[in-house]
Amino acid sequence: MDMLNFVLLVSSIYASSSFTPVAATDADALLRFKSSIQKDPGGVLSSWQPSGSDGGPCTWHGVACDGGDGRVTRLDLAGSGLVAARASLAALSAVDTLQHLNLSGNGAALRADAADLLSLPPALRTLDFAYGGLGGSLPGDLLTRYPNLTAVSLARNNLTGVLPESLLAGGAPSIQSFDVSGNNLSGDVSRMSFADTLTLLDLSENRLGGAIPPALSRCSGLTTLNLSYNGLTGPIPESVAGIAGLEVFDVSSNHLSGPIPDSIGNSCASLTILKVSSNNITGPIPESLSACHALWLLDAADNKLTGAIPAAVLGNLTSLDSLLLSNNFISGSLPSTITSCTNLRVADLSSNKISGVLPAELCSPGAALEELRMPDNMVTGTISPGLANCSRLRVIDFSINYLRGPIPPELGQLRGLEKLVMWFNGLEGRIPAELGQCRGLRTLILNNNFIGGDIPVELFNCTGLEWVSLTSNRITGTIRPEFGRLTRLAVLQLANNSLEGVIPKELGNCSSLMWLDLNSNRLTGEIPRRLGRQLGSTPLSGILSGNTLAFVRNVGNSCKGVGGLLEFAGIRPERLLQVPTLKSCDFTRLYSGAAVSGWTRYQTLEYLDLSYNALTGDIPEEFGDMVVLQVLDLARNNLTGEIPASLGRLHNLGVFDVSHNALSGGIPDSFSNLSFLIDVSDNNLSGEIPQRGQLSTLPASQYTGNPGLCGMPLLPCGPTPRATASSSVLAEPDGDGSRSGRRALWSVILAVLVAGVVACGLAVACFVVARARRKEAREARMLSSLQDGTRTATIWKLGKAEKEALSINVATFQRQLRRLTFTQLIEATNGFSAGSLVGSGGFGEVFKATLKDGSCVAIKKLIHLSYQGDREFTAEMETLGKIKHRNLVPLLGYCKIGEERLLVYEYMSNGSLEDGLHGRALRLPWDRRKRVARGAARGLCFLHHNCIPHIIHRDMKSSNVLLDGDMEARVADFGMARLISALDTHLSVSTLAGTPGYVPPEYYQSFRCTAKGDVYSLGVVFLELLTGRRPTDKEDFGDTNLVGWVKMKVREGAGKEVVDPELVVAAGDGEEREMARFLELSLQCVDDFPSKRPNMLQVVATLRELDDAPPPHEQAPASACD
């Protein structure tokens, strides 16, 4: 074939094809990229075929060719669900005409390395890899490599390392939009430079520090600035706040201080969103904000703002949709100019110091207001009938104020009203029958007022009611049988009123009822047996969703009943101490958290308090079917008959009180298998207290008033031995002579003993005084330094310690510390200075102490309590000091001086799992995470099963899993919750039931901490290890949490998506199987049913089975917990 024929042949081939040789190069490059994709569940790449007659790559899915030469200019595979261990971005370098690349929304399964971003074609104009699996460090020359880049979005990936200071400087001449939000980038941004072409900058949700960069003020075209959820400090610069064209300014959730700059109002004509919430912002709300006529969202919640709300601000912000100022110190009255905000939809002014009366005309006709939240303020006066003009209101919350007078009947005109919450005010009158016109009403909470009269029958037209609380009012009449029509009713609290009559059997029709509290009324008759049956056939989802719940437990006898459930949204816990009626109750526990969706999945009562009534008859046998019942209080009634043995099936029961009744028979032997607080005192019970289980270990006071009861802790069963004279060691012989001789002998002995004691006492006193004088000056200086708040990281309460020797020894459990003194602890921590402070938590602050021999210990300074339990403290310390296990942080010693309590622990050099995992301070591959999980499980297992008495941790979380020098996990703070609970005898509000995100759902419905609760918390730690995510994150999980998010993903069949991308990148088939089994175990641990969770022995055994063989460094287990 001659050359001419060859050329003609080639020409004919390309003539019959629709793409050129360079287009074929594009196709080859795209096919190489496709070959790196492991899974294509949607089949979006099925059209990518190496064929020469199908029109070429321009016809492939997601590919576009904007020119006439068949060259690829755009690749868009967003949201395709692609999976790759490492997508070959380098393959795309050959597509040198590619200008727009969009691989966003594929999730963490589409993994790539940030370094490969430098291999993309130089013509690139837009790059979008948001919501993907991009890992590694961001290249500092990314933007200089692509001078035509205008928009970069790498949000929601796993980028790590330091954000390069020069990344956005002048070397990026075209960049307009840059978004790296939702990564793990760190570094000091205060010295960063920025291209003046920027219009959008989003660095939110990273770990950035430093001040807000002043250089941003040069970005005159900036419209969106989001620096939220970082660790930024310092004030908001006047120059940045005054950028003229700014539309979105978000610096929320940082550590910023100082005021909101006045300059923000000088050039805010375009500003629509202003978020400075969750900082330490001080000062007043600037009046200059009144110039921001376009403002749609003003969020300054959770700061330290003071002063009144400027009337001019509300009068001019006619576009305002949401006004969020909760949790500040704003004072003054609510300006009447709020009526000008006709578009205002949400007004949240919770937890401030707003006073005065509410404006009579809060809304003008046609106003958009839907939520009015003002709990925890100082509002006075009456509720104006004009509130009904806010015709779109869905939520009204005026809890904990000083409102008086009646509830206006006009509120019945609010046909869209869903929540009416006004607990603890001075409201009077009756419940308006007109509220029955609010057919969508879900929550009615009016407890702790002076409301009287009966419950209007019209109220039961609101068939969607889920929470009705009228506790502590003056309600009379009967409990209406119409309550049975409320199939979604979950919480009914009518305690402490003057209700009479019987408990209607129709309550058994409330198929969602979980919480029933009728204590302290005048109820008579028998307990309906229908209350004990299975209530619902199918669970109703979403009940109580959106509510923030708090359970206040009563302790002692100053208030009747077990406690009360409160709607607690927007209320500071410490405010409860200022509520007179609650303050008079000796309550010491507050448990709060968001309501879980699907509240009624258990479908039986969980809380039942019928105490302090005049009920008769027996305890229904059917109560044994309420398998999730946690509180059963029937005390102070006239109940008769025997305690049903069926109650022994209630394995979740935490409180059982039937005291002060007329019950007979014995305590069922089935109770031996349970572990709960029991009080059967003051009845007619007889027989022996079951000696198996924990019943014999309870205080005798729980059984007194039952003459026929015997056995531990009461007197032994059987005949009581008759006391005789000869049986007494102190018996004296008869006769007056013998008595007087005995008295003379005792007088001589007593005189000798007193003389000896006085002589010894004088000698000791002289020695002590002499020694004290020599040390007096040094002690005074040391005490002065400790109590100088300007030099220490904490405030000390030494009390009478000023008269004690600071050389008091530390009580120790290790020989190497036997000579450690309090003075040495002071020296080792530089006077407990801020430089020695390494952490703080719910139980106190932790200091690192370097001893003279160079060794390190950790010193925990406990929170201040009213130490009425000195002996309890010593006893707890002696118990905890004996607990030794390789996966527990050992207590080395303790020290008491004045009001201070110090605990000395072994120092853990690698910090906490929380810091290592979420702060990315440590490299934690899968094998290391498995080892941490095993270690934490072994430590907790030892506490549950090997300690006598068994120890429940109560606050298991990743910050309480410490890592020693060998990266071995050690469980910390075990026994602390029990110790604080034993010592905290003063009136306080504590959260000893755990940390949000780790608290099992049953703790929000009962105050009883259990071993299965610990298992749940450990399951959350396991999920942290597997997902790399924190247990609570509003941005990631919305109204749910890590547990809810993982369960949702698993239900959707997307369980693999929950795994930390850092783990997935390096995982082989064997490790993926281990992760799947680990996820299964974690979900078992966080099961909603405590009875379905494994115990710690089973958890440890399952973790041991994860590996075909144990790691070589681990020895064979010495016990089931090893």
Coordinates of N, CA and C in Angstrom, one line a residue, residues 178 825 882 979:
F178 N -14.3 30.1 47.5 CA -13.5 29.1 48.1 C -14.1 28.5 49.3
L825 N 2.9 18.6 96.3 CA 2.0 18.7 95.2 C 1.9 20.2 94.7
K882 N -8.0 0.4 96.0 CA -7.6 -1.0 95.9 C -7.9 -1.6 94.6
L979 N -19.0 8.8 94.0 CA -18.4 9.6 95.0 C -19.0 10.9 95.2

